[in-house]
Structures are given as structure tokens and as C-alpha cells.
mmCIF file of C-alpha atoms and ligand atoms in Angstrom:
data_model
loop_
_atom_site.group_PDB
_atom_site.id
_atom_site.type_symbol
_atom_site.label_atom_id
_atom_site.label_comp_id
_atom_site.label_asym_id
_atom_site.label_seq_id
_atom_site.Cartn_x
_atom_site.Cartn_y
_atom_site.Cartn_z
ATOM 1 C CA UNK T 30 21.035 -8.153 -18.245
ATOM 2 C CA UNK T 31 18.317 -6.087 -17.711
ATOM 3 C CA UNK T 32 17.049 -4.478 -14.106
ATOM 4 C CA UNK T 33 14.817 -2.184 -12.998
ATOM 5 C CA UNK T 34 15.313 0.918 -11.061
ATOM 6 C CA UNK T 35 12.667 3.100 -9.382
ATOM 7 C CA UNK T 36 13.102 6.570 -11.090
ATOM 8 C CA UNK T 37 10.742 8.408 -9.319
ATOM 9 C CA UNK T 38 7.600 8.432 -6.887
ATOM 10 C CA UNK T 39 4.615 10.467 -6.075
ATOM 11 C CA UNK T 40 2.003 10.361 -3.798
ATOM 12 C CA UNK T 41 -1.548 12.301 -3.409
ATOM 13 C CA UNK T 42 -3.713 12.313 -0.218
ATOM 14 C CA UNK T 43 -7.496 13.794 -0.501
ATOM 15 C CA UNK T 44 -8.850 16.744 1.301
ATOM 16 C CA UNK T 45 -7.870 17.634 5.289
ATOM 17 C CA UNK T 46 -6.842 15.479 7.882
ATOM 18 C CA UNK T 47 -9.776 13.775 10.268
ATOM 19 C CA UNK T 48 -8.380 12.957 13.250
ATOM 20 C CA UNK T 49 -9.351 10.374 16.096
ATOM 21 C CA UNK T 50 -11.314 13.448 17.749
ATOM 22 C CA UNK T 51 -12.845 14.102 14.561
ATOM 23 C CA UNK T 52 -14.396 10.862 14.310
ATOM 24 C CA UNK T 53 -15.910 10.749 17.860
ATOM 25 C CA UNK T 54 -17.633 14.264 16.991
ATOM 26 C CA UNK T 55 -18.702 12.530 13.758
ATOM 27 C CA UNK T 56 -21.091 10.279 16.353
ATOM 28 C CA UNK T 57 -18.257 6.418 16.336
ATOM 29 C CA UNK T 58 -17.810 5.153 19.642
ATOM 30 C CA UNK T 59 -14.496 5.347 20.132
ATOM 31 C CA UNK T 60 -11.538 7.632 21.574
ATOM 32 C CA UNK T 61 -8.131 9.384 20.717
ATOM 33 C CA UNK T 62 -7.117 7.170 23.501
ATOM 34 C CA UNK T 63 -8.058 3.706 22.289
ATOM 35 C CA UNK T 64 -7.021 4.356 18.396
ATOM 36 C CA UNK T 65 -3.287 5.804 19.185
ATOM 37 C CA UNK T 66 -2.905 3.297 22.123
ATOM 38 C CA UNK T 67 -3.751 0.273 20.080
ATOM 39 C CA UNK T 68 -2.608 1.265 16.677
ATOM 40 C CA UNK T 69 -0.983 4.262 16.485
ATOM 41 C CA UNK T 70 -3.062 5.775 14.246
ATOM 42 C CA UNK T 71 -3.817 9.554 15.224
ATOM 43 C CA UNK T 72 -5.565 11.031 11.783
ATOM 44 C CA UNK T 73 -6.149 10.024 8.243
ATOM 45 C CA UNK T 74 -7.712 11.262 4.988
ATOM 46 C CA UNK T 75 -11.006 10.796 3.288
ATOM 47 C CA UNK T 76 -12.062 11.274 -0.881
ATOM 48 C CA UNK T 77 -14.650 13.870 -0.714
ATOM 49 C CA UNK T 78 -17.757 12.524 -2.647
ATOM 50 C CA UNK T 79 -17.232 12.444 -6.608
ATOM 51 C CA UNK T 80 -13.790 11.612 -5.929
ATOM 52 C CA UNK T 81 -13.024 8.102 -7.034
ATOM 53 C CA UNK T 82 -9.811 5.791 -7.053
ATOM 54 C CA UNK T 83 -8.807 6.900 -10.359
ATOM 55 C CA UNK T 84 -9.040 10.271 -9.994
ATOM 56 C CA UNK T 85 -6.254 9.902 -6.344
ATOM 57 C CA UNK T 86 -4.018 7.671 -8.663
ATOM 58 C CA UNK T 87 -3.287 9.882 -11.156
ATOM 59 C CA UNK T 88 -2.722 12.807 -9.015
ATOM 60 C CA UNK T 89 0.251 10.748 -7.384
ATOM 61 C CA UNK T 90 0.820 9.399 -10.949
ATOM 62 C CA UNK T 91 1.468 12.693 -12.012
ATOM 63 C CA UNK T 92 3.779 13.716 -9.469
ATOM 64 C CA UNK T 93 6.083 10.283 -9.915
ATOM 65 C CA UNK T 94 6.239 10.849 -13.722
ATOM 66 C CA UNK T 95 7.053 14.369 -12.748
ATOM 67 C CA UNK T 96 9.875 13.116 -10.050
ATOM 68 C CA UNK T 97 11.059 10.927 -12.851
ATOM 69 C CA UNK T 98 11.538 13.260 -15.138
ATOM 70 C CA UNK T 99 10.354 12.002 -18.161
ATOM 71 C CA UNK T 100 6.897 12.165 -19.841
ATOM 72 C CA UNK T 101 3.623 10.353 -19.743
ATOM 73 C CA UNK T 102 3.937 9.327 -23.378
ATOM 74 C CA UNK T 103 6.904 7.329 -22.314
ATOM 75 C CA UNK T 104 5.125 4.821 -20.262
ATOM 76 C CA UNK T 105 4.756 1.571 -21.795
ATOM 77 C CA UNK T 106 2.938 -0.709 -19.198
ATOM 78 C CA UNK T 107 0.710 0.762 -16.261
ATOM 79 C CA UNK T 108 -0.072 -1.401 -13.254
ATOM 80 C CA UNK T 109 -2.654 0.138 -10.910
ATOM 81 C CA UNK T 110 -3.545 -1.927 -7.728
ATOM 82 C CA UNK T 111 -6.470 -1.448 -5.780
ATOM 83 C CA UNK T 112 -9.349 -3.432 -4.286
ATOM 84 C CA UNK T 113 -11.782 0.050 -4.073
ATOM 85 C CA UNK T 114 -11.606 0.527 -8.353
ATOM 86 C CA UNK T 115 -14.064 3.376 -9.704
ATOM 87 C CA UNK T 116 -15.597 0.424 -11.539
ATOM 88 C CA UNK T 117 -16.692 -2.978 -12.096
ATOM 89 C CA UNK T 118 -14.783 -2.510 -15.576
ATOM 90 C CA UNK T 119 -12.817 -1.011 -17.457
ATOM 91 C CA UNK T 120 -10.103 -1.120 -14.953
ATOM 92 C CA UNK T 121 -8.532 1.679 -12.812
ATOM 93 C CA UNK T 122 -5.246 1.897 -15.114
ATOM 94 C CA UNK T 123 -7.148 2.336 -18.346
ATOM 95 C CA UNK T 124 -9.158 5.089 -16.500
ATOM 96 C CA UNK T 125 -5.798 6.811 -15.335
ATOM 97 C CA UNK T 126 -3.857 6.277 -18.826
ATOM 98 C CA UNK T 127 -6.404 8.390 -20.315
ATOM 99 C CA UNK T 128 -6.177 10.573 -17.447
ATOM 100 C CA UNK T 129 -2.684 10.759 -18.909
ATOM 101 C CA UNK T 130 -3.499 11.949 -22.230
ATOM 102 C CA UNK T 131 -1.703 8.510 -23.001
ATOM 103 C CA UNK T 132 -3.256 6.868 -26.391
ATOM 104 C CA UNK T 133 -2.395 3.928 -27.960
ATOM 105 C CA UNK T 134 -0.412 2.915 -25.034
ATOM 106 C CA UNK T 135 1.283 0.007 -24.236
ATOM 107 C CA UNK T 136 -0.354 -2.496 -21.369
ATOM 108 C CA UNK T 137 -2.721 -1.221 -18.834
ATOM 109 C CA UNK T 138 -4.158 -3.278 -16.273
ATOM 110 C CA UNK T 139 -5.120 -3.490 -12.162
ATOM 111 C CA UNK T 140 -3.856 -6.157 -10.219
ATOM 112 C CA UNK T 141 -5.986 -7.206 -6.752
ATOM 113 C CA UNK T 142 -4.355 -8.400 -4.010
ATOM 114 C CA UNK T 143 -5.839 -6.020 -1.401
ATOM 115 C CA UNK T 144 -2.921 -4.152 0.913
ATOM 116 C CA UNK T 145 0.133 -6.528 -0.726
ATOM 117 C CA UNK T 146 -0.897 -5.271 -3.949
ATOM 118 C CA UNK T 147 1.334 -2.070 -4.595
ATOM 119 C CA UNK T 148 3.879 -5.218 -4.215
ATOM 120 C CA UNK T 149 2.489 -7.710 -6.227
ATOM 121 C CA UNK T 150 1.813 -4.456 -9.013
ATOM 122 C CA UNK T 151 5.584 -3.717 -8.393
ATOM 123 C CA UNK T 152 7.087 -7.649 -8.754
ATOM 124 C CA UNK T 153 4.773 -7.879 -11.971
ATOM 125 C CA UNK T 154 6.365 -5.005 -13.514
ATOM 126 C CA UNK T 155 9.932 -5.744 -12.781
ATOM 127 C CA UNK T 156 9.522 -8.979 -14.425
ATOM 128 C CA UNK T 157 8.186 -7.199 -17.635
ATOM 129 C CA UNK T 158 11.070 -4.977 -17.881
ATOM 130 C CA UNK T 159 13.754 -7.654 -17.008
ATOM 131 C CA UNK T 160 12.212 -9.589 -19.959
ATOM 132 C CA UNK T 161 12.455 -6.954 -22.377
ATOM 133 C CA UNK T 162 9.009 -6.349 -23.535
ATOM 134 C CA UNK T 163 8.780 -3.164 -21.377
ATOM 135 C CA UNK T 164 10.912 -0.412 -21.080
ATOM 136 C CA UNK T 165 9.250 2.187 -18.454
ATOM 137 C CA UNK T 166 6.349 1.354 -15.937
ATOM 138 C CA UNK T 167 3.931 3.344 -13.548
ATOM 139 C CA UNK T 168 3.228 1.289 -10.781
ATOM 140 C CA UNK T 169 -0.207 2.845 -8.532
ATOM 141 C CA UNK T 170 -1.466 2.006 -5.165
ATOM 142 C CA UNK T 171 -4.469 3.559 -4.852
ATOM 143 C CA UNK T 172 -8.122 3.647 -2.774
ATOM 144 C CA UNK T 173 -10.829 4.897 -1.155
ATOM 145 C CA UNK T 174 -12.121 2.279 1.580
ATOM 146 C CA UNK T 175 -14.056 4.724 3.024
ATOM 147 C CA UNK T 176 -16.365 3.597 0.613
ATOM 148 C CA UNK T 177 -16.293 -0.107 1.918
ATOM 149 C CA UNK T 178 -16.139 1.011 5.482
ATOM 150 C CA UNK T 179 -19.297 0.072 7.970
ATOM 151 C CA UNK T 180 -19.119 3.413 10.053
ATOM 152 C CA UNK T 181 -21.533 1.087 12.543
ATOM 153 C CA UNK T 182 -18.210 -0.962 13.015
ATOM 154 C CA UNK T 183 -15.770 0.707 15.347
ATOM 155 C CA UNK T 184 -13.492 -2.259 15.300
ATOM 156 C CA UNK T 185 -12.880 -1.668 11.525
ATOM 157 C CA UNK T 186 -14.002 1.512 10.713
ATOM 158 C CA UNK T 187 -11.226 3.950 12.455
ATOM 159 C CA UNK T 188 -8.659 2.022 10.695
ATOM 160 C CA UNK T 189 -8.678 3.087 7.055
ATOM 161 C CA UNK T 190 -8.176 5.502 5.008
ATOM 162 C CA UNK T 191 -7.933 6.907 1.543
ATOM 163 C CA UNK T 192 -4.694 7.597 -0.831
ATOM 164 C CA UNK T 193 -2.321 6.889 -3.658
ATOM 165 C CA UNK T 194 1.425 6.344 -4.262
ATOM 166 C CA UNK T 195 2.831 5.786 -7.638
ATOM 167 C CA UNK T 196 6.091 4.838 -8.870
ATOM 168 C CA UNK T 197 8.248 4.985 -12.270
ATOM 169 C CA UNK T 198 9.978 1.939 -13.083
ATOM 170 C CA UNK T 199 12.660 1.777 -15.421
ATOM 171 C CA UNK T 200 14.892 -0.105 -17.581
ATOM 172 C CA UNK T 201 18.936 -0.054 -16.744
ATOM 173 C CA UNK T 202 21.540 -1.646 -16.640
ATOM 174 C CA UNK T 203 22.544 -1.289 -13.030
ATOM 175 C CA UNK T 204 20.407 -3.508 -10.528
ATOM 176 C CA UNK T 205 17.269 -1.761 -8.562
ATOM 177 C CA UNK T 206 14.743 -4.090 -7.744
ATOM 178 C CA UNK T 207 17.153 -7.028 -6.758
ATOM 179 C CA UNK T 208 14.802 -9.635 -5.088
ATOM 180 C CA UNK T 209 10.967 -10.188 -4.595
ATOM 181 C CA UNK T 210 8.936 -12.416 -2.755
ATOM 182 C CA UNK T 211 5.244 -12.932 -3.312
ATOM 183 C CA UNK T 212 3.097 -15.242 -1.085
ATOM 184 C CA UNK T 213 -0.593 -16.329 -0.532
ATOM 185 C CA UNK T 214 -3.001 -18.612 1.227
ATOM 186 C CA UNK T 215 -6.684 -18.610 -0.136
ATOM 187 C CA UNK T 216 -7.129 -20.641 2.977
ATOM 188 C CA UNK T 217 -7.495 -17.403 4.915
ATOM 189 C CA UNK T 218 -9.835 -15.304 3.116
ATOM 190 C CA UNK T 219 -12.471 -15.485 5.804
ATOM 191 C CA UNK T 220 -10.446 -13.213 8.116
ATOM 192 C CA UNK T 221 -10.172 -9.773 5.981
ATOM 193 C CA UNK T 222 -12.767 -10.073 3.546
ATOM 194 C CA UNK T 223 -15.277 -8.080 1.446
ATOM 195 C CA UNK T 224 -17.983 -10.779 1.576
ATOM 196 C CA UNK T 225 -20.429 -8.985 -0.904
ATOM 197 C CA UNK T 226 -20.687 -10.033 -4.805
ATOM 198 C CA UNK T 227 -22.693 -8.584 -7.745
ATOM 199 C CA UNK T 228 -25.929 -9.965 -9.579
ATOM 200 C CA UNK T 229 -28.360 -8.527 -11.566
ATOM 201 C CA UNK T 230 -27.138 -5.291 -11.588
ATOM 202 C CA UNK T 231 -26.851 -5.393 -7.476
ATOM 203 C CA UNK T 232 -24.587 -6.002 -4.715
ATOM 204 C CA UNK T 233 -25.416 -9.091 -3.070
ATOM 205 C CA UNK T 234 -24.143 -10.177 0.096
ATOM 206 C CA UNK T 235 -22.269 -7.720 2.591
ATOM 207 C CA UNK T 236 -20.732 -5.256 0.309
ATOM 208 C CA UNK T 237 -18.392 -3.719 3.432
ATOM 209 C CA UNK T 238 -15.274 -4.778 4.796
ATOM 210 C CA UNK T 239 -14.822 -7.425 7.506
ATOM 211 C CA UNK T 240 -12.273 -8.460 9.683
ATOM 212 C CA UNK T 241 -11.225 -11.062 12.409
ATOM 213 C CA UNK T 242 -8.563 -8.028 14.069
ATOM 214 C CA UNK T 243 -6.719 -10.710 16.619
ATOM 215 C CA UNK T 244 -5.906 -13.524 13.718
ATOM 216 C CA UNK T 245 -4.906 -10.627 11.363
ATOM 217 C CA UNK T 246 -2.615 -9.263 13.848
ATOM 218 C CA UNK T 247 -0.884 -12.695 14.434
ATOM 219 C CA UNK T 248 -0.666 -13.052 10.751
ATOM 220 C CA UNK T 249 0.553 -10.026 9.665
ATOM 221 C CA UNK T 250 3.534 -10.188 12.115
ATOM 222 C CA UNK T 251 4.928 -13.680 10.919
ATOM 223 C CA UNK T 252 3.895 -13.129 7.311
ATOM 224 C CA UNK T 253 6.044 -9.692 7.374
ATOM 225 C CA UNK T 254 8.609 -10.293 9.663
ATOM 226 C CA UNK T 255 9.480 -13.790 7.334
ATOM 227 C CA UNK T 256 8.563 -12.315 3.952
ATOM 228 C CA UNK T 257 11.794 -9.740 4.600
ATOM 229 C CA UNK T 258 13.827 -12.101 5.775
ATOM 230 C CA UNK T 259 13.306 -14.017 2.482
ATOM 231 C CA UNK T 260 13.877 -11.268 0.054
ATOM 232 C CA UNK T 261 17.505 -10.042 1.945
ATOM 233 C CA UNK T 262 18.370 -14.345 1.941
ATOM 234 C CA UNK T 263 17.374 -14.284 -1.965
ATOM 235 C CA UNK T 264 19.154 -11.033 -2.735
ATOM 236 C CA UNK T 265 22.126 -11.886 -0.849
ATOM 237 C CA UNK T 266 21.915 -9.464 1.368
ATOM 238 C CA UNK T 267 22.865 -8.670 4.848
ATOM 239 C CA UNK T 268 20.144 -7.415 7.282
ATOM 240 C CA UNK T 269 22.984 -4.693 8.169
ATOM 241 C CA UNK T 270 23.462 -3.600 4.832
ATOM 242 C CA UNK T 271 19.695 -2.576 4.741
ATOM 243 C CA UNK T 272 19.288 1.302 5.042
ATOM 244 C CA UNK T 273 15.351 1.469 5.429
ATOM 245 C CA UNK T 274 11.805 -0.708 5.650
ATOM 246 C CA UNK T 275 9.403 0.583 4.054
ATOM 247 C CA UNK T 276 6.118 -2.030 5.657
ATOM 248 C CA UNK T 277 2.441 -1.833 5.281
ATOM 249 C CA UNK T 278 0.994 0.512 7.448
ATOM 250 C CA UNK T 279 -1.620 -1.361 8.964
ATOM 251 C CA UNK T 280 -0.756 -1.077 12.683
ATOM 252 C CA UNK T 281 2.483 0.438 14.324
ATOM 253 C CA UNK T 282 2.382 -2.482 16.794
ATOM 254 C CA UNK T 283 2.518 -4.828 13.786
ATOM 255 C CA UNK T 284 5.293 -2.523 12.645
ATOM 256 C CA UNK T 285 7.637 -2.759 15.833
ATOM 257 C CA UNK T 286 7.135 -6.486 16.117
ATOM 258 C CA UNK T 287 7.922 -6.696 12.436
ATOM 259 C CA UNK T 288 11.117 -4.703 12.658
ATOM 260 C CA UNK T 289 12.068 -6.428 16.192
ATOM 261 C CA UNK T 290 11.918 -10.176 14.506
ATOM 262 C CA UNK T 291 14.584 -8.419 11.435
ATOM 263 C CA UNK T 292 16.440 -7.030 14.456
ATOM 264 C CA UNK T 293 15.794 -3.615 12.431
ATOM 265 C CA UNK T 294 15.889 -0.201 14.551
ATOM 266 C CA UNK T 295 12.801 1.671 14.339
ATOM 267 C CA UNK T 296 15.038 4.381 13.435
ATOM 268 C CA UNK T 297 15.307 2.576 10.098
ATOM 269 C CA UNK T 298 11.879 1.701 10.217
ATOM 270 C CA UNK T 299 9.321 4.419 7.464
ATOM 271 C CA UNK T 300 5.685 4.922 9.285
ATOM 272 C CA UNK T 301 3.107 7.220 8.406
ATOM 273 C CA UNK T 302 0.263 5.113 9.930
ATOM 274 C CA UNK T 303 -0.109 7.740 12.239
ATOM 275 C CA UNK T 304 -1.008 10.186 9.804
ATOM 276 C CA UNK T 305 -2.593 8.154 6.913
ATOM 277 C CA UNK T 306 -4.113 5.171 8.617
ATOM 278 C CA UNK T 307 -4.276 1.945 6.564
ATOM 279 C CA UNK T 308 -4.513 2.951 3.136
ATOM 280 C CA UNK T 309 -4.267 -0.738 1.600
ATOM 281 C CA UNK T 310 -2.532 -0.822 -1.467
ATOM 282 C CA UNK T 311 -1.793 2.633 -1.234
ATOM 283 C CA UNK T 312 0.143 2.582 1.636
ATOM 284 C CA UNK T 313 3.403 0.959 0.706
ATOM 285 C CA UNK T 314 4.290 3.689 -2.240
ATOM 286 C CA UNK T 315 2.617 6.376 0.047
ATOM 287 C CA UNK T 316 5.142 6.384 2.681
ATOM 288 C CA UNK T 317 7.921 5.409 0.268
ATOM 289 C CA UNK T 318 7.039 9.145 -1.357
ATOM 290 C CA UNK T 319 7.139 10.858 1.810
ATOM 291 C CA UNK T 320 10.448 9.137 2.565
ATOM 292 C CA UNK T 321 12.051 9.829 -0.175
ATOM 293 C CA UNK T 322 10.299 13.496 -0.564
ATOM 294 C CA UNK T 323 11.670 14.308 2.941
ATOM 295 C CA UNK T 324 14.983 12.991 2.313
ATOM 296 C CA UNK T 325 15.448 9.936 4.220
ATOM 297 C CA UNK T 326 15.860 7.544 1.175
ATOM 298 C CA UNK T 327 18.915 8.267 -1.187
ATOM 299 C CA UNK T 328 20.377 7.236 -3.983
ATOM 300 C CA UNK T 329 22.840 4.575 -2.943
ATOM 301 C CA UNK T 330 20.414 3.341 -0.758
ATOM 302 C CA UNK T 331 18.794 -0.366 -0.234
ATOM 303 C CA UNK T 332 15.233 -0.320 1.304
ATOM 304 C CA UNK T 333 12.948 -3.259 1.773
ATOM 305 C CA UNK T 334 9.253 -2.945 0.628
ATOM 306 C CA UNK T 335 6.921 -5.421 2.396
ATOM 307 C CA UNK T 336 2.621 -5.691 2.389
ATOM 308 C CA UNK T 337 0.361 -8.242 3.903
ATOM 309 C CA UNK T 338 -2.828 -8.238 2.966
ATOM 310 C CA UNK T 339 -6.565 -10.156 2.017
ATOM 311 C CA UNK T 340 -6.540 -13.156 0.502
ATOM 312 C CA UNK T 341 -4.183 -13.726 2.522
ATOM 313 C CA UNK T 342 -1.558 -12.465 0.251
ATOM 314 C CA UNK T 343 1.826 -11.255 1.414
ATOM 315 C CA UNK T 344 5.423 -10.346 -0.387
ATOM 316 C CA UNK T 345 7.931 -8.025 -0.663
ATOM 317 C CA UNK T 346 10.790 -6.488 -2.418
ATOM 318 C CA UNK T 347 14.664 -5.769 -1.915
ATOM 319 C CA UNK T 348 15.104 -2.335 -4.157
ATOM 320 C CA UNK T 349 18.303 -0.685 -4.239
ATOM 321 C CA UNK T 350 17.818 3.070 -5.088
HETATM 322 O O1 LIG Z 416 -4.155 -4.381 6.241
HETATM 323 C C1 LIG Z 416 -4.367 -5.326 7.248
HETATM 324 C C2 LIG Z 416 -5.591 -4.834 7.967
HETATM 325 N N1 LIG Z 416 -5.800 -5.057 9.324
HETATM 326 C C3 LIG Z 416 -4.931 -5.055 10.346
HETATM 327 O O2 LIG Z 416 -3.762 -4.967 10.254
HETATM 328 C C4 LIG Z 416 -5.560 -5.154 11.702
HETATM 329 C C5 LIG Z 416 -4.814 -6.051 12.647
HETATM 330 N N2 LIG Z 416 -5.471 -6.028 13.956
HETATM 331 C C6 LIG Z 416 -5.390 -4.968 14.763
HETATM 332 O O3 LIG Z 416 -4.759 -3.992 14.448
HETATM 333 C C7 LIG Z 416 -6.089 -5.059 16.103
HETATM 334 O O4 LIG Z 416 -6.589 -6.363 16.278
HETATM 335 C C8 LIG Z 416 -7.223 -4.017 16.240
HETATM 336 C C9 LIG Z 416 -6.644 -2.627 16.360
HETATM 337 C C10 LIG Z 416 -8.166 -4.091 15.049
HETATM 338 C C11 LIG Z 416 -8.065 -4.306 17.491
HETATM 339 O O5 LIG Z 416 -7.226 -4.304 18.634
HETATM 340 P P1 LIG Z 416 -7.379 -5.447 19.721
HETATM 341 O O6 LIG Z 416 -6.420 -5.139 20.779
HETATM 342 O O7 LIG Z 416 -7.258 -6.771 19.010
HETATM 343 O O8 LIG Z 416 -8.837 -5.176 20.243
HETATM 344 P P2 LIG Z 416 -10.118 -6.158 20.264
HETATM 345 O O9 LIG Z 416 -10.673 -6.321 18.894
HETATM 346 O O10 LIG Z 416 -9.771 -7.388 21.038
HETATM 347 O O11 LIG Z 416 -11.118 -5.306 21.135
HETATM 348 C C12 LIG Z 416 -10.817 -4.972 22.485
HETATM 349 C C13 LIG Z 416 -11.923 -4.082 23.022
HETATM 350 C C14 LIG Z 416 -13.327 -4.633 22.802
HETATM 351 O O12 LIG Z 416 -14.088 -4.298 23.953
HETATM 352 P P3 LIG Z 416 -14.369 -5.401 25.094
HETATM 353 O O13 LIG Z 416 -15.089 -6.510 24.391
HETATM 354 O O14 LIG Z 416 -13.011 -5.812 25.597
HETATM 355 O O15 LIG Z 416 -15.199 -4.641 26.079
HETATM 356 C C15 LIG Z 416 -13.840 -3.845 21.627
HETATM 357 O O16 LIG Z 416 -15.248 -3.728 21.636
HETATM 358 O O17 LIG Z 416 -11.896 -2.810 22.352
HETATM 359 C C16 LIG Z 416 -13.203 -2.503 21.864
HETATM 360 N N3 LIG Z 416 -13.080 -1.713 20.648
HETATM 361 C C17 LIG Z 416 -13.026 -0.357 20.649
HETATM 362 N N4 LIG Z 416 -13.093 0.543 21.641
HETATM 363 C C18 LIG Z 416 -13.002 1.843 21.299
HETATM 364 C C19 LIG Z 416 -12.934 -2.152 19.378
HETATM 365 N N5 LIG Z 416 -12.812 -1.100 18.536
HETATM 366 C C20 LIG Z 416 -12.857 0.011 19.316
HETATM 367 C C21 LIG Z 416 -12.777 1.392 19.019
HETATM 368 N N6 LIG Z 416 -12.840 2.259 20.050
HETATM 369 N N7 LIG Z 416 -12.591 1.861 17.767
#
């Protein structure tokens, strides 16, 4: 049988911090106080002009294949998910395989499925490798909602930021990604929503992002704290037996009441919210980088991956490293 193991992960952020403070001198009516108190976020980062999805994901894409230790000629399917891509078409991953210097590659392609798409990018992947088809992946979260932010919106707009996270994926013939769940209901799509379309060369409609806060909240705790739950009951596994979650950063009090239905210490628990903000589909891989860059994930390890995001979609994975 064939599995597939992460072999390594990278992870860009643009340009300098901007904290909470930051954004109150930049004119938003808000406070250090009210951001950290209600989500925990304290600073995150923004693409300087010019700088476009593409060009975040294959600085982070650079650094996995790097981690991995193999080269970018050996990657034979490239996933990039995003909801912020530099264009209408060609997609993001074509844009970053040439990036690569990669020509004549194998399968390139961006999957949407707003902040659970670094796991819907990840379940796709495993699936081509356990078939056969593929041998090695590079899996990309990557955005720039700053671009789809409405800085007149201080219920939305202190809440994002920019990023990427990348992974190798690999063929072997000892397990890595043992289970994955993937979820959605369309019925929701009024809550978190870009409600804008294009026509005759325009946008048309509200091209920035929108959001019911409250009935996201309610259903990003359920839909995570379940979603894990499912993957350890498909892989067999014992909640115990889990070394580290690795959830969307969205909110840390999403985060603790996530990790308090799994009866999961936030010891165990990975957050960089309060450095990166929500970075969508960029967030999962982000902080799985910084955890395993700073040490805390091992080989040997089992770590749960979990998003929630538009749609509404939700999912996650059981990985063991
Ligand atoms: O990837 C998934 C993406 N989204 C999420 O995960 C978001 C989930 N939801 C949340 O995290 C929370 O609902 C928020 C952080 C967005 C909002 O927190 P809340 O406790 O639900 O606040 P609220 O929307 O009920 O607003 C409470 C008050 C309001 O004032 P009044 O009407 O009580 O006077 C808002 O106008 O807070 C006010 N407010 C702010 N005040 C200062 C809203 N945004 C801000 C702000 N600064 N940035």
C-alpha cells in the first residue's frame, strides 16, 4: 500500500508586523484592548503593493522543497489553495510552478474552499499519491485578504491577514496522512461570503469580504471540535495518543473551546493567531511550519490538522510525522 508522508514544510510572511496599535494610528476604530480581548489577535502581516498570492506561495514553496530536501523538478502534482488568487485565470499553481523553473510538469491546479482549503488541497493530494498516479506533491496555502478587506469595517477588517505555508508530500511505504475528513454545507454561504462576481470585464456586486461574526463563531466551534473527533474515530486513534492540533487560526476563543470539547490541553494546542491573524488557507500550514521549525513537532509524532471555513466547508486530517 501506498501512504503519504509530509517531508517537509515552509512558510513565508510579507513585510513587518502591524500590530493592533498600528491599525488605530492607521485611522480603524478600534483598540489593542478589544482585538486581544476578543480574539487574541495582537499583530499580523500585510503584502506590500505588487506583491500578489503567487509571489507569498512560492517563497514558502521554496523553503518546504528546501526542508524536504529534494528538488523542484521532482514535484509531480501542485495543489495551491487560496480564495485571494493573483488572477481570474490561469490559476495560482501554474503561476508558482513556473515560479519553480518547473516545465512540463505534472498536474497543477488551485482548489477553493476559503480557510479549510490548505485541508481540502492536502486530502486531494493524499488521495493522488495513495492511488499511484503521483509520487511527490506541494501542497500551498496562500493569500492576501487585505485585498478583500473593507478597512470601513472594523468588525472584519482587524481580523485578517496575509501569508503562505507549503508542504511536500510524499510517497512511502510507512503511513503519514492516516485519516481525513472533509465536510460542507452550501446552505451557509450567506454568513462568510465574498458577495461580488465579475461581468464585462468588472466586479459586480460587493467585491469585499462579509461576515455574520456571532453564527461563524458558533459554527466554527462545533464544526472543529466534531471534525477532529471524526478523523482520530476513522484513524483509530486515541485522543491521548495525539501529540499536537494544529486548528485554523481564526480566533483563540474558537481555539480553546475547540481543544476543551477534544479534552486537548492547550499545551498541545499550535496558535500563532496572535501573531499572524487569520490568514485563511494559509493559516493551517503556516503554523504547522513554525511548529515544526521551532521544534515542537517531531518525527514520531501524530498531529491533527483541522480548518473551517466559507462555504461552509470544514475537514481535517490525522498525519503522523
Ligand atoms: O475563518 C473564519 C473567519 N471568521 C471567524 O472565525 C470569526 C468568528 N467570529 C468572531 O471571532 C467574533 O464574532 C468577532 C471577533 C468577529 C466579533 O466578536 P463579538 O464578541 O461577536 O462582537 P460583536 O460582533 O457582537 O460586537 C460587539 C461590539 C459591537 O458594539 P456594540 O454594538 O455592542 O456597541 C461592535 O460594534 O463590538 C464592536 N466592535 C468593535 N469594537 C472595537 C466590532 N468590531 C470592533 C473593533 N473594535 N474592531
Amino acid at each position: 500500500m501506498i501512504h503519504a508522508r509530509i517531508a517537509g514544510t515552509g512558510g513565508y510572511l510579507p513585510g513587518e508586523a502591524v500590530t493592533n496599535d498600528d491599525l488605530v494610528k492607521r485611522g480603524i476604530d478600534t483598540s489593542d484592548e478589544w482585538i486581544a480581548s476578543r480574539t487574541g489577535i495582537r499583530a499580523r502581516h500585510f503584502a506590500p503593493p505588487g506583491v500578489t498570492a503567487s509571489g507569498l506561495a512560492l517563497a514558502a514553496a521554496r523553503r518546504a522543497i528546501e526542508a524536504a530536501g529534494c528538488e523542484a523538478g521532482d514535484i509531480d502534482l501542485l495543489i495551491v489553495a487560496t480564495s485571494t488568487p493573483d488572477y481570474i485565470f490561469p490559476s495560482t499553481a501554474t503561476l508558482v510552478q513556473a515560479g519553480l523553473g518547473i516545465r512540463n510538469g505534472g498536474a497543477a491546479f488551485d482548489v477553493q474552499a476559503v480557510c479549510c482549503g490548505f485541508v481540502y488541497g492536502l486530502a486531494v493530494a493524499e488521495k493522488f499519491i495513495a492511488s499511484g498516479s503521483h509520487r511527490r506533491a506541494l501542497v500551498i496555502g496562500a493569500e492576501v485578504f487585505s485585498r478583500i478587506l473593507d478597512w470601513s469595517d472594523r468588525g472584519t477588517c482587524v481580523l485578517f491577514g496575509d501569508g503562505a505555508g507549503a508542504v511536500v508530500l510524499e510517497a512511502s511505504s510507512t503511513p503519514g496522512v492516516r485519516a481525513v475528513a472533509l465536510h460542507a454545507d452550501g446552505g451557509h454561504h450567506a454568513i462568510l461570503c465574498v458577495p461580488g462576481g465579475v461581468a464585462d470585464g468588472k466586479v459586480t456586486g460587493d467585491p469585499f469580504l462579509r461576515m455574520d461574526g456571532q453564527a461563524v463563531f458558533k459554527f466554527a466551534v462545533k464544526a472543529l471540535g466534531d471534525v477532529a473527533q471524526e478523523v482520530a474515530d476513522l484513524a483509530g486513534a486515541p485522543r491521548a495518543s495525539i501529540d499536537w492540533l494544529v486548528p485554523h487560526q481564526a480566533n483563540i476563543r474558537i481555539i480553546q473551546a475547540t481543544a476543551r470539547r477534544l479534552g486537548l490541553p492547550m499545551d498541545k494546542v499550535v496558535t500563532t493567531v496572535e501573531r499572524h491573524g487569520n490568514t485563511s488557507a494559509a493559516s493551517v500550514p503556516l503554523a504547522l511550519d513554525c511548529a515544526v521549525r521551532d521544534g515542537r513537532i517531531r518525527a514520531g509524532q501524530r498531529v491533527v490538522i483541522e480548518g473551517v471555513g466559507g462555504g461552509f466547508t470544514w475537514g481535517a486530517a490525522l498525519i503522523d510525522f
